[in-house]
Tab-separated table of C-alpha atoms in Angstrom:
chain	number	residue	atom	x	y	z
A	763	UNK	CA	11.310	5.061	4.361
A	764	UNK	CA	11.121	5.385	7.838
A	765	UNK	CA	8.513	2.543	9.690
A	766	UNK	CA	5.512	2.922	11.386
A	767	UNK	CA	3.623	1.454	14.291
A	768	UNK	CA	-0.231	2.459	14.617
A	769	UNK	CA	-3.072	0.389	17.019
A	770	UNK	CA	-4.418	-2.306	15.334
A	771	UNK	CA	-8.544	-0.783	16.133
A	772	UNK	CA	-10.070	2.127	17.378
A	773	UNK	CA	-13.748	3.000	18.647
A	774	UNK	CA	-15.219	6.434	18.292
A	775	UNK	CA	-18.695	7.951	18.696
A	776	UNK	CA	-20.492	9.458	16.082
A	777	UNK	CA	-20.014	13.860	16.387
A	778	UNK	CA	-16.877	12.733	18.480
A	779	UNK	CA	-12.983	13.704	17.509
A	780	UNK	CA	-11.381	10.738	16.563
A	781	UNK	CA	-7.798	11.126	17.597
A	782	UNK	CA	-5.470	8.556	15.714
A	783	UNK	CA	-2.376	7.958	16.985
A	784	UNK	CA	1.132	6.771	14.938
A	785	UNK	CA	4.274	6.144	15.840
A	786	UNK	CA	7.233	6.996	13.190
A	787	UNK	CA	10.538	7.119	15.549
A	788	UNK	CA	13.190	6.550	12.694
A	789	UNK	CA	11.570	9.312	10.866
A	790	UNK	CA	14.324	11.385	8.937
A	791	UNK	CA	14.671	14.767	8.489
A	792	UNK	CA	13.533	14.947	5.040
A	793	UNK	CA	10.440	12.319	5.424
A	794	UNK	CA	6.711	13.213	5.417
A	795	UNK	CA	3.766	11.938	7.215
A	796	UNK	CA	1.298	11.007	5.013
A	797	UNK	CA	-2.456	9.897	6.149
A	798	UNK	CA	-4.416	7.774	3.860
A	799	UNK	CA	-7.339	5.957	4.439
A	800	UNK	CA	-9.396	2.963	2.968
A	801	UNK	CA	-13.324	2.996	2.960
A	802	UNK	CA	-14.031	-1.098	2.584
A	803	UNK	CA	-12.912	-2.301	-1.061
A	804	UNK	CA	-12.634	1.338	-1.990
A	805	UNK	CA	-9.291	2.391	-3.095
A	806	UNK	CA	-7.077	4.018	-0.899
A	807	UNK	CA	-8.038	7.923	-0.363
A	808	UNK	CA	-5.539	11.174	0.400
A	809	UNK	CA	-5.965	12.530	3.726
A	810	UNK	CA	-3.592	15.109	4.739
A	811	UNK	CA	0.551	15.355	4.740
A	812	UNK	CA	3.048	17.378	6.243
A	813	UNK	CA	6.874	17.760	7.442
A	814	UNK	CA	7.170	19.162	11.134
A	815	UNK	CA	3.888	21.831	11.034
A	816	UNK	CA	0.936	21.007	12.007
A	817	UNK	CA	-1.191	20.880	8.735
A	818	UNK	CA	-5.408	21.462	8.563
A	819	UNK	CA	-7.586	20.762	5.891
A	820	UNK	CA	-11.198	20.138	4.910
A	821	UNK	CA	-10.992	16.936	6.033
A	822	UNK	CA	-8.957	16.438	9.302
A	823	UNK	CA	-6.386	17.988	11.184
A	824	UNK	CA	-2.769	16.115	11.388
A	825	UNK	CA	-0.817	17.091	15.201
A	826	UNK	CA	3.321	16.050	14.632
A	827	UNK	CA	5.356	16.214	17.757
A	828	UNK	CA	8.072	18.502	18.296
A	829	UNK	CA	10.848	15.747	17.450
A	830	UNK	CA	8.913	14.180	14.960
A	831	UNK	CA	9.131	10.671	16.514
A	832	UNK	CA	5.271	10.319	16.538
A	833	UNK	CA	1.719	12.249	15.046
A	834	UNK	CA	-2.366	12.002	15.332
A	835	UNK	CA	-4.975	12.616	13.269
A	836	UNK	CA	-7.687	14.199	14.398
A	837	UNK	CA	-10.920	13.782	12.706
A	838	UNK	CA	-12.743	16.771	14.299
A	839	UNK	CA	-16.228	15.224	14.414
A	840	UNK	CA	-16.592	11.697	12.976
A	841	UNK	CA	-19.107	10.366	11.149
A	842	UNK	CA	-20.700	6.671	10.475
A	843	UNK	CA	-18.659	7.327	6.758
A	844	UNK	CA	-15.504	7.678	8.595
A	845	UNK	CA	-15.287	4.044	9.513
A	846	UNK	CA	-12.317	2.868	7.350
A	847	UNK	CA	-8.697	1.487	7.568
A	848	UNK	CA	-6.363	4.174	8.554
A	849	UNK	CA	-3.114	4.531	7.240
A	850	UNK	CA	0.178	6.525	8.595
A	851	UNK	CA	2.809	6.171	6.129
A	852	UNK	CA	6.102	7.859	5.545
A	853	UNK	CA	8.016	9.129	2.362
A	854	UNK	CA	11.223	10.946	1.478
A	855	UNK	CA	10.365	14.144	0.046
A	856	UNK	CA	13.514	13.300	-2.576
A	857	UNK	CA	11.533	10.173	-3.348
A	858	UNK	CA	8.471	11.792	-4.389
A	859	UNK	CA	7.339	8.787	-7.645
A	860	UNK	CA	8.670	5.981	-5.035
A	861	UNK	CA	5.511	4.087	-4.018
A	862	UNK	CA	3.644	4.428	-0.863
A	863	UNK	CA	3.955	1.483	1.434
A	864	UNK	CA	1.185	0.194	3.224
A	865	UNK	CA	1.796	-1.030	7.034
A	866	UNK	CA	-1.075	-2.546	8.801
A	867	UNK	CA	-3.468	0.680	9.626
A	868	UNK	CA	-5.579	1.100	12.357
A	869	UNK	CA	-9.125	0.268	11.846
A	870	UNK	CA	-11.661	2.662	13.095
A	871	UNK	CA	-15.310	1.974	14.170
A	872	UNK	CA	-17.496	5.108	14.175
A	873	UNK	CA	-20.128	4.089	16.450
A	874	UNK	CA	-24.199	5.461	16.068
B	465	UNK	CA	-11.572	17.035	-10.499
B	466	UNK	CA	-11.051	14.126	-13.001
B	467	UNK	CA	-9.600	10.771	-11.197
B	468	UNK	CA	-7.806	7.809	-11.808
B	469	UNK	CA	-9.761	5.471	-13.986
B	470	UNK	CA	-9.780	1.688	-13.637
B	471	UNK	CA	-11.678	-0.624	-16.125
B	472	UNK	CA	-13.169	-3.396	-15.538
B	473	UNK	CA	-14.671	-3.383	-12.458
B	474	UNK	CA	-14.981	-7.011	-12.011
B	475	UNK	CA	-13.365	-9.406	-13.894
B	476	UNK	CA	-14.052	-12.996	-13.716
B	477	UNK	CA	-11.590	-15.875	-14.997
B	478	UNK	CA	-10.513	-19.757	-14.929
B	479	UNK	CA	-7.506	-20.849	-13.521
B	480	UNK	CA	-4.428	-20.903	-16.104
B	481	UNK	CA	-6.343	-18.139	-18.487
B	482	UNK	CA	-4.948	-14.210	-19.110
B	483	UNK	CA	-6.258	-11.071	-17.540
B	484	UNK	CA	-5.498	-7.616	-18.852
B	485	UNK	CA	-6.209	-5.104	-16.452
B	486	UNK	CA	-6.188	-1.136	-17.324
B	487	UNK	CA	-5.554	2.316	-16.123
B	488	UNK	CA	-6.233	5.168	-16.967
B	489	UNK	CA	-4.058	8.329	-14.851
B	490	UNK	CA	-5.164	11.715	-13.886
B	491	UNK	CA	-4.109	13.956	-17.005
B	492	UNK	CA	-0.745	15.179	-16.385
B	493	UNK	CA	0.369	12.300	-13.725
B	494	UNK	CA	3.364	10.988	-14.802
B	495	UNK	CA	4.204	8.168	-12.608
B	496	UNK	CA	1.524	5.236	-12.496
B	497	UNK	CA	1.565	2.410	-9.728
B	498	UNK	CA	-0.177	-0.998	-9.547
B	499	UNK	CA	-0.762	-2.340	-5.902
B	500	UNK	CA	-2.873	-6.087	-5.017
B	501	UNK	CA	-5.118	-6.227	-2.482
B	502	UNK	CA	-5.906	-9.565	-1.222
B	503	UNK	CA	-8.959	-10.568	0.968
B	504	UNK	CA	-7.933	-9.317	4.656
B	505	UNK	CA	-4.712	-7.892	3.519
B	506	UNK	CA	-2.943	-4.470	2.853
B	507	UNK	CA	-2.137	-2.933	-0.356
B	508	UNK	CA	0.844	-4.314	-1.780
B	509	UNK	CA	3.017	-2.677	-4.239
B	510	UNK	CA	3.604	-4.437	-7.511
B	511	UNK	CA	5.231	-2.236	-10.410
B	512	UNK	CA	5.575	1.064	-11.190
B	513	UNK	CA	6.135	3.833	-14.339
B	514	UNK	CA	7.639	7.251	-14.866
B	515	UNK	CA	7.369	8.699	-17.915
B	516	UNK	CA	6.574	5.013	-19.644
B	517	UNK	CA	9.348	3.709	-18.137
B	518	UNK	CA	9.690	0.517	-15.124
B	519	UNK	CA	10.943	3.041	-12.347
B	520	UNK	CA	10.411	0.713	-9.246
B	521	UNK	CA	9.280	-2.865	-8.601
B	522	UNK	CA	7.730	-4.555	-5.772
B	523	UNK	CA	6.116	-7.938	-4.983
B	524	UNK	CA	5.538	-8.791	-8.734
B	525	UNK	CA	4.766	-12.006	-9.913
B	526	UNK	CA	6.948	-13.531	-12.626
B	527	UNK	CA	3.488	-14.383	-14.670
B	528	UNK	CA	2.356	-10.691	-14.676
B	529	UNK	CA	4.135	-7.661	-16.912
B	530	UNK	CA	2.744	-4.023	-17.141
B	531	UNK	CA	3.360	-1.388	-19.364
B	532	UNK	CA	2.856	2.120	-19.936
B	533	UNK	CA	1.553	3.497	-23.219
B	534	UNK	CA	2.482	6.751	-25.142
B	535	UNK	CA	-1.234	8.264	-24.023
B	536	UNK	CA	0.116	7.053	-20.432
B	537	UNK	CA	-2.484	4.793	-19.618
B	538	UNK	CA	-1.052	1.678	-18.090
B	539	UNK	CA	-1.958	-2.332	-18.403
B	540	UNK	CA	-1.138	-5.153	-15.964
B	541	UNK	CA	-1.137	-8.256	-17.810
B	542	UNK	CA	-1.558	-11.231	-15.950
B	543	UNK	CA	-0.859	-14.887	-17.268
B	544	UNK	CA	-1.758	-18.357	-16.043
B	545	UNK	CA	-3.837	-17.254	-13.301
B	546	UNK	CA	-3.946	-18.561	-9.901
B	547	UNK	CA	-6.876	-19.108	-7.618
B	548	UNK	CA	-4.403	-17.061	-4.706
B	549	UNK	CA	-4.528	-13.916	-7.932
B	550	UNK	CA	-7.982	-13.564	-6.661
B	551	UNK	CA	-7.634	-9.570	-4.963
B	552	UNK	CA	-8.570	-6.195	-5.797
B	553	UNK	CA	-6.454	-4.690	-8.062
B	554	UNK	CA	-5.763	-1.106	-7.505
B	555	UNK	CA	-3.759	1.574	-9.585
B	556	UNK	CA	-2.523	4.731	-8.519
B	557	UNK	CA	-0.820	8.366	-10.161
B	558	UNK	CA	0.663	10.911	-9.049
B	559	UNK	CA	2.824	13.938	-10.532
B	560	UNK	CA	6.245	15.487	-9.141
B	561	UNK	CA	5.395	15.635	-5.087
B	562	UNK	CA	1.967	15.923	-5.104
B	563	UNK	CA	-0.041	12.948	-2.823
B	564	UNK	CA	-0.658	9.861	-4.591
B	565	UNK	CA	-4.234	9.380	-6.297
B	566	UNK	CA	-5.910	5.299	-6.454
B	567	UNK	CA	-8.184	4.281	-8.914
B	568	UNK	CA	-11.640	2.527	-7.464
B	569	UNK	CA	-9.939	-1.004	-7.980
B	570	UNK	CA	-10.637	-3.830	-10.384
B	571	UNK	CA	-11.704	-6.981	-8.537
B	572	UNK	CA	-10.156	-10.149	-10.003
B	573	UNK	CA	-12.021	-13.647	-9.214
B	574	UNK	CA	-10.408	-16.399	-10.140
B	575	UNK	CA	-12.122	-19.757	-10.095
């Protein structure tokens, strides 16, 4: 699986978008994006995924550049319960039961 | 929506003594995970079942073994614990393509 380089922290202001950036430039054709994120000692929560569209759900929006080689997610208007450990991690999508693995994440302060 | 279900919560040993640590899957998962957590760090992978079979292994200590039972609930069993086995625990299903549940964790504190 393809590696991936995010920003270590992030600020953001509560009712802000919080725009998180990754970096996946070794990303192969078949390889997701996957967001995840971790709430302190909580265990790890689904965010969004997608391929090469840009995907929308009831939690955040996830932007993928035209060659793939980086994406954000946008949290459209954070909250103080946003503040977590953010994770951008990449899978084959012919390795569907391999196991997610965790880089470093970027750690984002929502701000009152 | 049922979730992944982790018991105990908390779990307190001695050095050198055995933990058994257990998972319960979303009904219908068929692959289960175990990652450690250790203070300041990122989940790390440890072992993982498809279909109650090993499929992958990661960063597994030689003192800990897992299995995966016929009702597909899962147990990581760890032996002559460490102070440095002190971490959250987490597990983790998932079924065909679909994204990857976690459990709420089981914190280990060995003293």
């Amino acid at each position: 699986d393809a590696k991936t380089t995010q920003p270590t922290s992030m600020d953001c202001a509560e009712g802000r978008a919080a725009n998180l950036p990754c970096n996946h430039s070794t990303i192969s054709g078949n390889e997701y994006v996957y967001w995840y994120r971790q709430i302190h000692s909580q265990g790890p929560q689904y965010i969004i995924h997608g391929l090469k569209n840009n995907e929308t759900n009831e939690m955040a929006s996830l932007i993928i550049t035209e060659d793939r080689k980086s994406s954000t997610l946008i949290l459209p208007h954070a909250t103080l319960r946003d503040t977590a450990v953010y994770y951008c991690i990449v899978r084959g999508a012919d390795t569907g039961r391999r196991a997610l693995t965790f880089g470093s994440g970027t750690r984002l302060q929502v701000q009152p | 929506a049922a979730g992944v279900i982790q018991s105990p919560r908390h779990l307190i040993k001695e050095k050198r003594e055995t933990a058994t640590l257990k998972c319960y899957p979303i009904p219908r998962h068929d692959t289960v995970y175990w990652y450690q957590q250790g203070p300041g760090q990122d989940p790390q992978f440890l072992i993982s079942f498809y279909e109650k079979m090993q499929s992958d292994k990661g960063s597994i200590p030689d003192r800990f073994s897992a299995q995966q039972f016929s009702d597909y609930h899962s147990e990581l069993n760890m032996s002559s614990l460490e102070l440095g086995d002190s971490a959250l625990y987490f597990c983790a299903s998932s079924f065909r393509d679909r994204p990857t549940a976690f459990g709420p964790g089981t914190r280990l504190t060995v003293l």
